Amino acid sequence: MIAWFSDPTHWTGSDGVFALVIQHLIYSGVALFFACLIGLPIGLYVGHTGRGVVLIAGLANALRSLPSLGLIVLLVILFGPVFTSDMAFIVPSIIVLVLLAVPPIMSGTYAGVAAVDPAAVDAARGMGKRPLDILFDVELPCALPLIFSGLRSATLQIISTATIAAYVSLGGLGRLIIDGRAQNDYYQMAAGAVLVGALALLVDLAIGILSRLTVSPGLTRRL
Amino acid sequence: MITFDAVSKHYRGQTVAVDKLSLTAPSGKLTIFVGPSGCGKTTSLRMVNRLIAPSSGRILLDGEPTDTMDVAVLRRKIGYVIQNAGLFPHRTVAQNIATTARLNGTPKDQALRIAHELLERVGLSSAFANRYPWQLSGGQQQRVGVARALASDPKFMLMDEPFSAVDPVVRGQLQDEFLRLQRDIGKTIIMVTHDIDEALKLGDQVVVLRTGGTLAQVATPQELLARPADDFVADFIGRDRGYRVLGFAEFAKGGVPLGAEPTATLGATPETLRQIATDRWVLVADSMNRPLGWADVDSVKGPLRDGDLNLSGTLAVEGSSLRHVLDAALSSPSGRGVIVGQSGELMGTVTLSHVAEAIEAARTGRMGTQP
Ligand SMILES: Nc1ncnc2c1ncn2[C@@H]1O[C@H](COP(=O)(O)OP(=O)(O)O)[C@@H](O)[C@H]1O
Ligand SMILES: [Mg+2]
């Protein structure tokens, strides 16, 4: 396998490791972006108002139990006639990644807001802060630790599941595994798995650093 | 002035939390709502800043009805302090305090300057400014909560059991400091407590509520102790009413004659002690003439040591209430209560009979002025 990694032709070119990593990151990033766009506001709304708690719990469970690969294939079949280009694979894959990432982000955000000290929120209301100020000055900053933990598990899921999407011809590191399987190139498959793992670790590390920079030491109790 | 005009609150139609409450909390005074748990104190308080909307009736601030005001604008005029402080955990102490000033439009630098000044006022050094709430004890958090309410310099303050969550020693300190603070700032305050002692100690006016949210009595602490309106109030105030009355300032005026008390110092021999003694007990003082304790002449064998002293007697500071003077006399092994000056130096002693006479004189004087 070391031999596989030391062969420079495996790294460069349109299907080299660099290109695949970039592709993988782009798909994952786009999916994470849309998942946040959906999950964060819903989580904030439910946490702030206390309305729809049961609904989002059920929704999260339903989404978690979806079989990712089956759903991707189904969507490809459905979307196939609609799109002509690569979009026929990309759009269904990203939709599934988003569906997968929404529950941890939504639940983390909701749990974070719901766990904010009710006395702090009461004090904020009592001193005359308006609802949106309470949400953005008090509830959101205090919920950040749990929001970040939701974000981390969503990101890990996206990065690992994006690998499966290579099955329906999506680019990214999954190509090494799927193509390696087709060519019985086990070194290439193993290399793909290692790379996905390493990428997941690195991205997790990056989110960890981001959370350190944004979460108040008053919450982490770290000085 | 905060006026309740026939204010009622029904939860979900059935529970009557507050029932046609009418009263006035006078300007610049501390009004205390007291009563058993569940009698509607918190509900009444929170209707003032409309965290709870009254079911009927009106509340007026300086004569202005609150039901037509924008709630956020209304709340910004009123300082709000709650039991567990409710500090913002992600903000430093200074940022927490500055919040109310910022809400009222004070520029950031100025708000932080105010925050630093207020820290000192509530008895915390400015070293606390950049700490986070988790680094503070409960009592310190509560002080910051008070400072935060004061930062916008509101005319009115609402305080819900502000000193209940801390241990009794800290509670006593916080109460004393708060009384001193209120003497300077003279806010119009409504404070809620379930602790009748706290109500009697702090209140200019005490509002006693009974279960079901009805008014039982509105009175000064003295009146409440002297003339409870009915059995409920009398029961609620509890035993020791007569003794507690002695704690009020009017009983400080009747002076008790001070007797001169000879003193010995540590190291005195049994012979010296016997020469000084007027009876079995000799008061021992340090080189600054501050009382240390009583020595029993009959049991001292060698030169007088720390361990020989009886420390049971309490000291009453000159000018304090008859409650303290009486306690000093009752607790002293010699039966003579020790009175000290402001810096702890011995002024003299009082006898139980002189204290009793002073109480009698004060009592008849007070009763004489009442019909
Ligand atoms: N949100 C609520 N819904 C229903 N009943 C309530 C609510 N808040 C308080 N109550 C009831 O109203 C009464 C007064 O409560 P409260 O004002 O909190 O009393 P206190 O502060 O004197 O202990 C109690 O019987 C309590 O159970
Ligand atoms: Mg209460």
XYZ file of C-alpha atoms and ligand atoms in Angstrom:
622
model
C 0.000 0.000 0.000
C 2.961 2.257 0.705
C 3.942 1.464 -2.828
C 0.525 2.655 -3.985
C 0.899 5.954 -2.147
C 4.488 6.490 -3.377
C 3.511 6.215 -7.021
C 3.303 9.867 -8.169
C 0.888 9.024 -10.986
C -1.727 8.139 -8.367
C -1.655 11.658 -6.951
C -1.966 13.977 -9.924
C -4.185 14.140 -12.957
C -7.949 14.354 -13.342
C -8.537 11.155 -11.341
C -5.547 11.581 -9.003
C -5.868 11.792 -5.236
C -5.672 15.600 -5.177
C -8.518 16.001 -7.637
C -10.614 13.381 -5.844
C -10.070 15.000 -2.443
C -11.126 18.375 -3.847
C -14.233 16.808 -5.412
C -15.052 15.024 -2.166
C -14.705 18.251 -0.211
C -16.865 20.189 -2.650
C -19.732 17.698 -2.535
C -19.486 17.441 1.241
C -19.283 21.212 1.634
C -22.324 21.824 -0.555
C -24.309 19.164 1.298
C -23.275 20.577 4.693
C -24.218 24.081 3.587
C -27.752 23.058 2.644
C -28.105 20.870 5.722
C -27.232 23.878 7.913
C -29.589 26.057 5.907
C -32.401 23.684 6.839
C -31.344 22.292 10.223
C -30.155 25.455 12.017
C -33.282 27.623 11.614
C -35.613 24.740 12.459
C -33.558 23.856 15.536
C -33.405 27.493 16.640
C -37.125 28.007 16.103
C -38.165 24.890 17.987
C -35.681 25.534 20.803
C -36.712 29.182 21.195
C -40.469 28.687 21.044
C -40.719 25.149 22.421
C -43.169 24.408 19.600
C -42.783 21.286 17.425
C -40.468 19.356 19.737
C -42.251 16.043 19.074
C -42.404 16.758 15.372
C -38.651 17.264 14.939
C -37.835 14.268 17.120
C -39.983 12.063 14.870
C -38.580 13.660 11.740
C -35.010 13.117 12.895
C -35.674 9.454 13.610
C -37.412 8.930 10.277
C -34.509 10.528 8.385
C -31.954 8.502 10.315
C -33.612 5.229 9.333
C -33.476 5.968 5.592
C -31.221 3.520 3.708
C -28.764 5.908 2.047
C -27.660 3.809 -0.886
C -31.169 2.665 -1.783
C -32.395 6.231 -1.670
C -29.572 7.467 -3.883
C -30.354 4.829 -6.506
C -34.045 5.628 -6.318
C -33.433 9.353 -6.774
C -31.050 8.746 -9.662
C -33.755 6.755 -11.404
C -36.300 9.496 -10.707
C -34.029 12.397 -11.681
C -32.344 10.627 -14.587
C -34.812 11.892 -17.152
C -34.857 15.436 -15.730
C -31.135 16.197 -15.903
C -28.925 15.437 -18.810
C -25.399 16.098 -17.546
C -23.525 14.815 -14.478
C -26.217 16.587 -12.498
C -28.273 13.432 -12.820
C -25.899 11.826 -10.278
C -24.790 14.842 -8.336
C -28.189 16.236 -7.372
C -29.645 12.972 -5.971
C -26.436 12.230 -4.081
C -26.354 15.658 -2.509
C -30.029 15.457 -1.589
C -29.375 12.222 0.291
C -26.303 13.665 2.010
C -28.382 16.672 3.097
C -31.167 14.447 4.410
C -28.593 12.530 6.380
C -26.948 15.612 7.861
C -30.078 17.533 8.808
C -31.074 15.421 11.869
C -27.849 15.827 13.888
C -27.653 19.544 13.097
C -31.333 20.139 13.841
C -31.322 18.067 17.039
C -28.038 19.541 18.248
C -29.303 23.075 17.706
C -32.628 22.365 19.347
C -31.011 20.631 22.317
C -28.501 23.454 22.668
C -31.151 26.167 22.768
C -33.453 24.144 25.018
C -30.599 23.608 27.486
C -29.848 27.316 27.947
C -30.297 28.305 31.610
C -33.962 29.411 31.850
C -32.942 31.993 34.462
C -30.623 33.683 31.947
C -33.414 33.815 29.373
C -35.861 35.119 31.976
C -33.373 37.805 32.986
C -32.910 38.760 29.335
C -36.662 39.098 28.839
C -37.109 40.925 32.118
C -34.502 43.552 31.247
C -36.281 44.301 27.988
C -34.425 42.376 25.304
C -36.655 41.649 22.308
C -37.197 38.025 21.195
C -34.727 38.086 18.285
C -32.070 39.712 20.493
C -32.616 36.990 23.071
C -32.199 34.384 20.333
C -29.013 35.826 18.861
C -27.374 37.395 21.957
C -28.180 34.710 24.501
C -29.661 31.478 23.179
C -27.513 30.972 20.083
C -24.134 31.728 21.715
C -25.007 29.516 24.681
C -26.150 26.713 22.358
C -22.919 26.762 20.310
C -21.200 23.817 22.037
C -24.101 21.479 21.210
C -24.550 22.993 17.755
C -20.912 22.247 17.016
C -21.231 18.687 18.221
C -24.215 18.209 15.901
C -22.210 19.772 13.106
C -19.311 17.406 13.730
C -21.378 14.254 13.566
C -23.196 15.586 10.467
C -19.877 16.268 8.767
C -18.497 12.828 9.555
C -21.638 11.218 8.170
C -21.483 13.286 5.012
C -17.831 12.541 4.351
C -18.221 8.818 4.870
C -21.517 8.515 2.992
C -20.255 10.586 0.069
C -18.005 7.598 -0.556
C -20.996 5.390 -1.277
C -22.232 7.862 -3.846
C -19.395 6.803 -6.130
C -21.561 3.767 -6.749
C -23.820 5.942 -8.887
C -20.781 7.436 -10.661
C -20.307 10.398 -8.343
C -16.714 11.636 -8.113
C -14.704 11.885 -4.928
C -12.612 9.428 -2.945
C -15.302 6.751 -3.285
C -14.053 6.318 -6.856
C -10.874 4.660 -5.557
C -12.925 2.119 -3.658
C -15.607 1.408 -6.288
C -13.144 1.378 -9.188
C -10.623 -0.603 -7.168
C -13.348 -3.176 -6.531
C -14.154 -3.348 -10.244
C -10.478 -3.848 -11.128
C -9.765 -6.127 -8.154
C -7.129 -3.581 -7.070
C -7.250 -4.082 -3.314
C -4.386 -1.673 -2.643
C -6.322 1.080 -4.329
C -9.430 0.224 -2.303
C -7.459 0.276 0.937
C -5.830 3.548 -0.048
C -9.299 5.012 -0.675
C -10.500 3.934 2.749
C -7.422 5.390 4.445
C -7.823 8.657 2.589
C -11.496 8.979 3.525
C -10.595 8.365 7.149
C -7.782 10.900 7.066
C -9.994 13.488 5.405
C -12.710 12.972 8.019
C -10.162 13.420 10.805
C -8.737 16.579 9.299
C -12.144 18.168 8.754
C -13.170 17.217 12.281
C -10.017 18.868 13.560
C -10.816 22.014 11.574
C -14.323 22.200 13.050
C -12.829 21.654 16.488
C -10.556 24.652 15.976
C -13.458 26.736 14.686
C -15.508 25.877 17.756
C -12.618 26.813 20.035
C -12.453 30.188 18.382
C -16.188 30.914 18.536
C -17.441 29.326 21.772
C -17.046 31.606 24.795
C -14.628 30.438 27.528
C -17.526 31.173 29.866
C -19.186 28.057 28.461
C -16.221 25.759 27.887
C -14.792 26.711 31.299
C -11.373 26.708 29.695
C -9.104 29.672 30.150
C -44.582 54.835 42.880
C -45.947 51.506 41.665
C -49.713 51.144 41.964
C -51.733 47.928 41.784
C -55.326 48.689 40.901
C -57.570 45.650 41.471
C -55.080 43.346 39.753
C -56.048 39.692 39.314
C -54.415 36.745 37.603
C -56.141 33.485 36.770
C -54.099 30.710 35.218
C -55.995 28.603 32.678
C -59.302 29.876 33.980
C -59.226 28.017 37.296
C -56.220 28.693 39.567
C -56.575 32.129 41.066
C -52.953 33.167 41.635
C -53.650 36.810 42.498
C -57.035 38.133 43.527
C -57.972 41.827 43.143
C -54.776 43.183 44.580
C -54.778 46.925 45.252
C -51.813 48.620 46.874
C -49.130 51.234 46.362
C -45.383 50.804 46.581
C -44.235 54.338 47.485
C -41.433 56.105 45.609
C -37.947 55.651 46.976
C -39.077 52.937 49.389
C -38.488 49.214 49.635
C -41.790 47.347 49.608
C -41.657 43.653 50.429
C -44.193 41.041 49.298
C -44.149 38.190 51.776
C -46.322 35.135 52.271
C -46.346 31.350 52.181
C -45.203 29.460 49.080
C -47.688 29.631 46.205
C -49.525 32.708 47.483
C -48.884 34.619 44.257
C -45.839 36.734 45.149
C -43.873 35.932 42.012
C -46.954 36.274 39.833
C -47.679 39.717 41.307
C -44.097 40.849 40.789
C -43.891 39.621 37.207
C -47.101 41.397 36.294
C -45.349 44.713 36.965
C -42.935 44.264 34.052
C -45.524 42.248 32.145
C -43.550 39.025 32.045
C -47.023 37.882 33.042
C -50.074 39.699 31.729
C -52.749 40.463 34.361
C -56.161 38.875 33.730
C -57.815 42.056 34.953
C -56.960 45.301 36.692
C -54.157 47.741 35.971
C -50.661 48.450 37.202
C -49.377 52.022 37.053
C -45.833 53.388 37.234
C -45.889 56.909 38.642
C -49.533 57.059 37.610
C -48.927 55.876 34.061
C -50.772 52.670 33.101
C -48.392 49.959 31.921
C -50.830 48.050 29.714
C -50.485 50.501 26.832
C -46.686 50.693 26.888
C -44.424 48.682 24.587
C -43.271 45.789 26.801
C -39.585 46.077 25.932
C -39.614 49.815 26.626
C -41.465 49.229 29.895
C -39.019 46.544 31.037
C -35.992 48.694 30.273
C -37.232 51.210 32.837
C -37.335 48.581 35.553
C -34.371 46.779 37.116
C -35.010 43.045 37.433
C -33.178 40.727 39.840
C -34.006 37.025 40.232
C -33.140 34.261 42.654
C -30.292 32.566 40.840
C -29.043 35.814 39.297
C -29.582 34.489 35.759
C -26.258 35.859 34.551
C -25.318 35.281 30.915
C -22.779 32.448 31.165
C -20.998 33.350 27.935
C -20.347 36.946 28.959
C -17.801 38.310 31.416
C -18.954 39.963 34.610
C -18.379 43.451 33.183
C -20.233 42.599 29.967
C -23.100 41.168 31.998
C -23.440 44.345 34.043
C -23.146 46.582 30.994
C -26.066 44.837 29.223
C -28.860 46.920 30.717
C -27.010 50.160 30.085
C -26.406 49.111 26.479
C -30.113 48.291 26.076
C -30.933 51.824 27.128
C -28.640 53.245 24.481
C -25.487 53.962 26.492
C -22.362 53.763 24.279
C -20.196 50.690 24.850
C -17.190 52.370 26.539
C -19.397 54.289 28.895
C -21.456 51.190 29.721
C -18.284 49.290 30.622
C -17.100 52.200 32.755
C -20.429 52.128 34.602
C -20.011 48.364 35.020
C -16.638 48.820 36.706
C -17.989 51.466 39.068
C -20.962 49.293 39.990
C -18.707 46.323 40.764
C -17.171 48.339 43.584
C -20.574 49.511 44.762
C -21.879 45.993 45.211
C -18.779 44.992 47.123
C -16.713 43.263 44.443
C -13.286 44.451 43.370
C -12.700 45.331 39.735
C -10.540 42.178 39.573
C -13.827 40.386 38.912
C -14.594 42.389 35.771
C -13.112 39.924 33.311
C -14.163 36.719 35.015
C -17.003 34.544 33.819
C -20.053 33.712 35.958
C -18.911 30.108 36.558
C -15.850 31.462 38.342
C -18.034 33.227 40.948
C -19.693 31.952 44.116
C -23.473 32.161 44.449
C -23.250 35.293 46.587
C -20.894 36.983 44.123
C -23.174 36.102 41.209
C -26.074 37.638 43.086
C -24.098 40.853 43.605
C -23.398 40.973 39.870
C -27.119 40.415 39.246
C -27.910 43.461 41.375
C -25.222 45.506 39.628
C -26.627 44.506 36.237
C -30.074 45.702 37.249
C -28.606 49.010 38.447
C -26.460 49.723 35.391
C -29.264 51.435 33.495
C -30.010 53.519 36.614
C -33.688 52.523 36.592
C -36.172 54.319 38.793
C -37.887 51.042 39.694
C -36.569 47.661 40.719
C -38.198 44.249 41.002
C -36.405 41.567 43.011
C -37.671 37.986 43.303
C -36.127 36.186 46.303
C -32.756 37.775 45.516
C -30.997 36.432 48.621
C -32.692 33.048 49.050
C -30.243 30.842 47.210
C -27.175 31.633 49.339
C -26.167 30.343 52.769
C -27.410 32.238 55.860
C -24.113 33.995 56.607
C -23.729 35.328 53.068
C -27.441 36.170 53.028
C -26.990 38.363 56.101
C -24.059 40.175 54.458
C -25.932 40.690 51.203
C -28.942 42.057 53.095
C -26.820 44.512 55.083
C -24.983 45.675 51.997
C -28.206 46.034 50.090
C -29.772 48.152 52.849
C -26.729 50.439 52.764
C -26.906 50.648 48.965
C -30.624 51.441 48.986
C -30.006 54.243 51.495
C -27.777 55.862 48.831
C -29.775 55.173 45.717
C -33.357 55.371 47.013
C -34.983 53.305 44.256
C -38.650 52.381 44.240
C -38.343 48.663 44.903
C -40.670 45.715 45.187
C -38.921 42.655 46.612
C -40.437 39.209 47.053
C -39.459 36.857 49.857
C -40.981 33.940 51.761
C -38.801 34.783 54.763
C -40.619 36.981 57.273
C -37.354 37.878 59.042
C -35.938 39.204 55.790
C -39.151 41.151 55.208
C -39.036 42.741 58.665
C -35.328 43.506 58.394
C -35.318 45.098 54.953
C -38.789 46.460 54.293
C -39.958 50.042 54.620
C -43.371 48.577 53.925
C -44.382 44.929 54.146
C -47.228 43.451 52.113
C -48.430 40.134 53.539
C -50.256 37.918 51.027
C -52.250 34.823 51.857
C -52.811 31.700 49.804
C -55.168 32.462 46.942
C -53.400 35.739 46.267
C -55.392 38.032 48.524
C -53.999 40.874 50.568
C -53.703 40.133 54.294
C -52.011 43.298 55.555
C -49.936 46.248 54.381
C -47.891 47.832 57.149
C -44.468 48.943 58.317
C -42.480 46.161 60.018
C -43.087 47.777 63.429
C -46.847 47.948 62.924
C -46.897 44.402 61.657
C -45.211 43.114 64.800
C -47.208 45.318 67.126
C -50.611 44.912 65.529
C -51.015 41.965 63.170
C -54.332 42.324 61.336
C -55.581 38.804 62.010
C -54.638 35.283 63.077
C -53.143 34.461 59.694
C -50.695 37.368 59.885
C -49.930 36.725 63.559
C -49.215 33.068 62.792
C -47.131 33.915 59.799
C -44.971 36.367 61.727
C -44.472 33.593 64.249
C -43.222 33.483 67.815
C -40.735 35.915 69.363
C -42.746 38.848 68.042
C -42.294 40.749 71.285
C -38.566 40.123 71.324
C -38.161 41.064 67.648
C -39.867 44.410 68.200
C -36.817 45.352 70.270
C -34.756 45.190 67.090
C -36.253 48.377 65.682
C -34.524 51.702 65.834
C -37.041 53.424 68.094
C -35.832 51.171 70.882
C -32.300 52.435 70.482
C -33.193 55.874 71.805
C -33.986 54.829 75.345
C -30.456 54.902 76.769
C -29.495 52.272 79.316
C -27.198 53.624 82.052
C -23.632 52.355 81.613
C -21.702 51.117 84.603
C -17.916 51.366 84.775
C -16.310 47.926 84.491
C -12.795 47.271 85.812
C -10.695 45.094 83.512
C -7.731 42.778 83.780
C -5.264 41.810 81.063
C -3.906 38.414 80.060
C -1.067 37.292 82.330
C -2.664 38.727 85.496
C -2.126 36.577 88.592
C -5.025 35.168 90.659
C -4.165 37.714 93.392
C -4.456 40.677 91.001
C -7.738 39.308 89.700
C -9.155 39.044 93.193
C -8.150 42.646 93.921
C -9.889 43.913 90.775
C -12.987 41.743 91.077
C -16.290 43.119 92.300
C -17.811 39.618 92.235
C -16.837 36.218 90.801
C -16.340 37.530 87.256
C -13.678 39.874 85.859
C -13.789 41.291 82.358
C -10.538 40.774 80.454
C -9.458 43.238 77.752
C -6.468 43.546 75.430
C -3.935 46.391 75.387
C -6.342 48.537 73.326
C -9.039 48.006 75.979
C -11.057 45.757 73.662
C -12.992 43.094 75.631
C -11.750 39.527 75.177
C -13.965 37.574 77.577
C -14.780 36.955 81.231
C -12.477 35.273 83.768
C -13.883 33.265 86.704
C -11.792 34.405 89.695
C -12.476 31.187 91.638
C -11.122 28.860 88.987
C -8.025 30.685 87.732
C -4.953 28.962 89.228
C -1.946 30.556 87.519
C -1.265 33.649 85.374
C -4.349 34.309 83.199
C -4.288 32.575 79.810
C -6.530 32.660 76.709
C -7.931 29.257 77.660
C -9.271 30.596 80.983
C -11.695 32.992 79.296
C -15.437 32.460 79.060
C -16.504 33.677 75.628
C -20.271 33.163 75.871
C -21.165 36.866 76.144
C -22.171 38.804 73.022
C -21.063 42.410 72.577
C -23.504 45.214 71.828
C -22.201 48.191 69.882
C -23.071 51.524 71.465
C -26.289 52.908 69.981
C -27.512 49.554 68.694
C -31.058 48.401 69.378
C -32.282 47.137 72.734
C -32.492 43.675 71.171
C -28.700 43.538 70.999
C -28.259 45.175 74.405
C -30.660 42.696 75.990
C -28.898 39.822 74.284
C -25.534 41.026 75.581
C -26.878 41.094 79.149
C -28.627 37.714 78.863
C -25.598 35.951 77.393
C -22.987 37.362 79.751
C -21.850 34.914 82.497
C -21.631 37.840 84.948
C -25.106 39.082 84.036
C -23.555 42.388 82.940
C -23.861 43.082 79.200
C -20.730 44.477 77.560
C -21.175 47.626 75.480
C -18.397 48.596 73.060
C -17.706 51.630 70.883
C -17.536 51.680 67.087
C -13.941 50.433 67.039
C -14.551 47.703 69.615
C -13.207 49.511 72.691
C -14.969 48.939 76.013
C -17.519 51.608 76.952
C -18.988 49.939 80.047
C -21.513 47.314 81.069
C -25.276 47.263 81.589
C -27.292 45.222 84.060
C -30.326 43.186 83.145
C -32.567 45.232 85.404
C -31.469 48.502 83.794
C -32.163 46.976 80.342
C -35.598 45.851 81.495
C -36.343 49.359 82.762
C -35.277 50.857 79.447
C -37.509 48.411 77.584
C -40.394 49.258 79.852
C -39.843 52.988 79.339
C -39.607 52.636 75.568
C -42.687 50.427 75.495
C -44.894 52.788 77.480
C -43.565 55.732 75.488
C -44.482 53.982 72.268
C -47.843 52.718 73.395
C -48.586 56.197 74.758
C -48.413 57.721 71.304
C -50.888 55.216 69.935
C -54.636 55.340 70.529
N -47.594 29.216 34.636
C -48.489 28.813 35.561
N -49.559 28.057 35.194
C -50.460 27.652 36.112
N -50.396 27.944 37.422
C -49.358 28.681 37.836
C -48.349 29.155 36.950
N -47.438 29.872 37.648
C -47.851 29.845 38.940
N -49.005 29.144 39.054
C -49.777 28.934 40.298
O -50.124 30.196 40.813
C -49.968 30.241 42.203
C -49.017 31.362 42.602
O -47.719 31.070 42.135
P -46.470 32.026 42.434
O -46.828 33.415 42.070
O -45.283 31.446 41.764
O -46.335 31.882 44.010
P -45.154 32.333 44.989
O -44.133 33.096 44.220
O -45.828 33.147 46.036
O -44.604 31.066 45.585
C -49.497 28.866 42.621
O -50.604 28.133 43.052
C -48.919 28.289 41.376
O -49.080 26.897 41.364
Mg -42.016 32.709 43.940
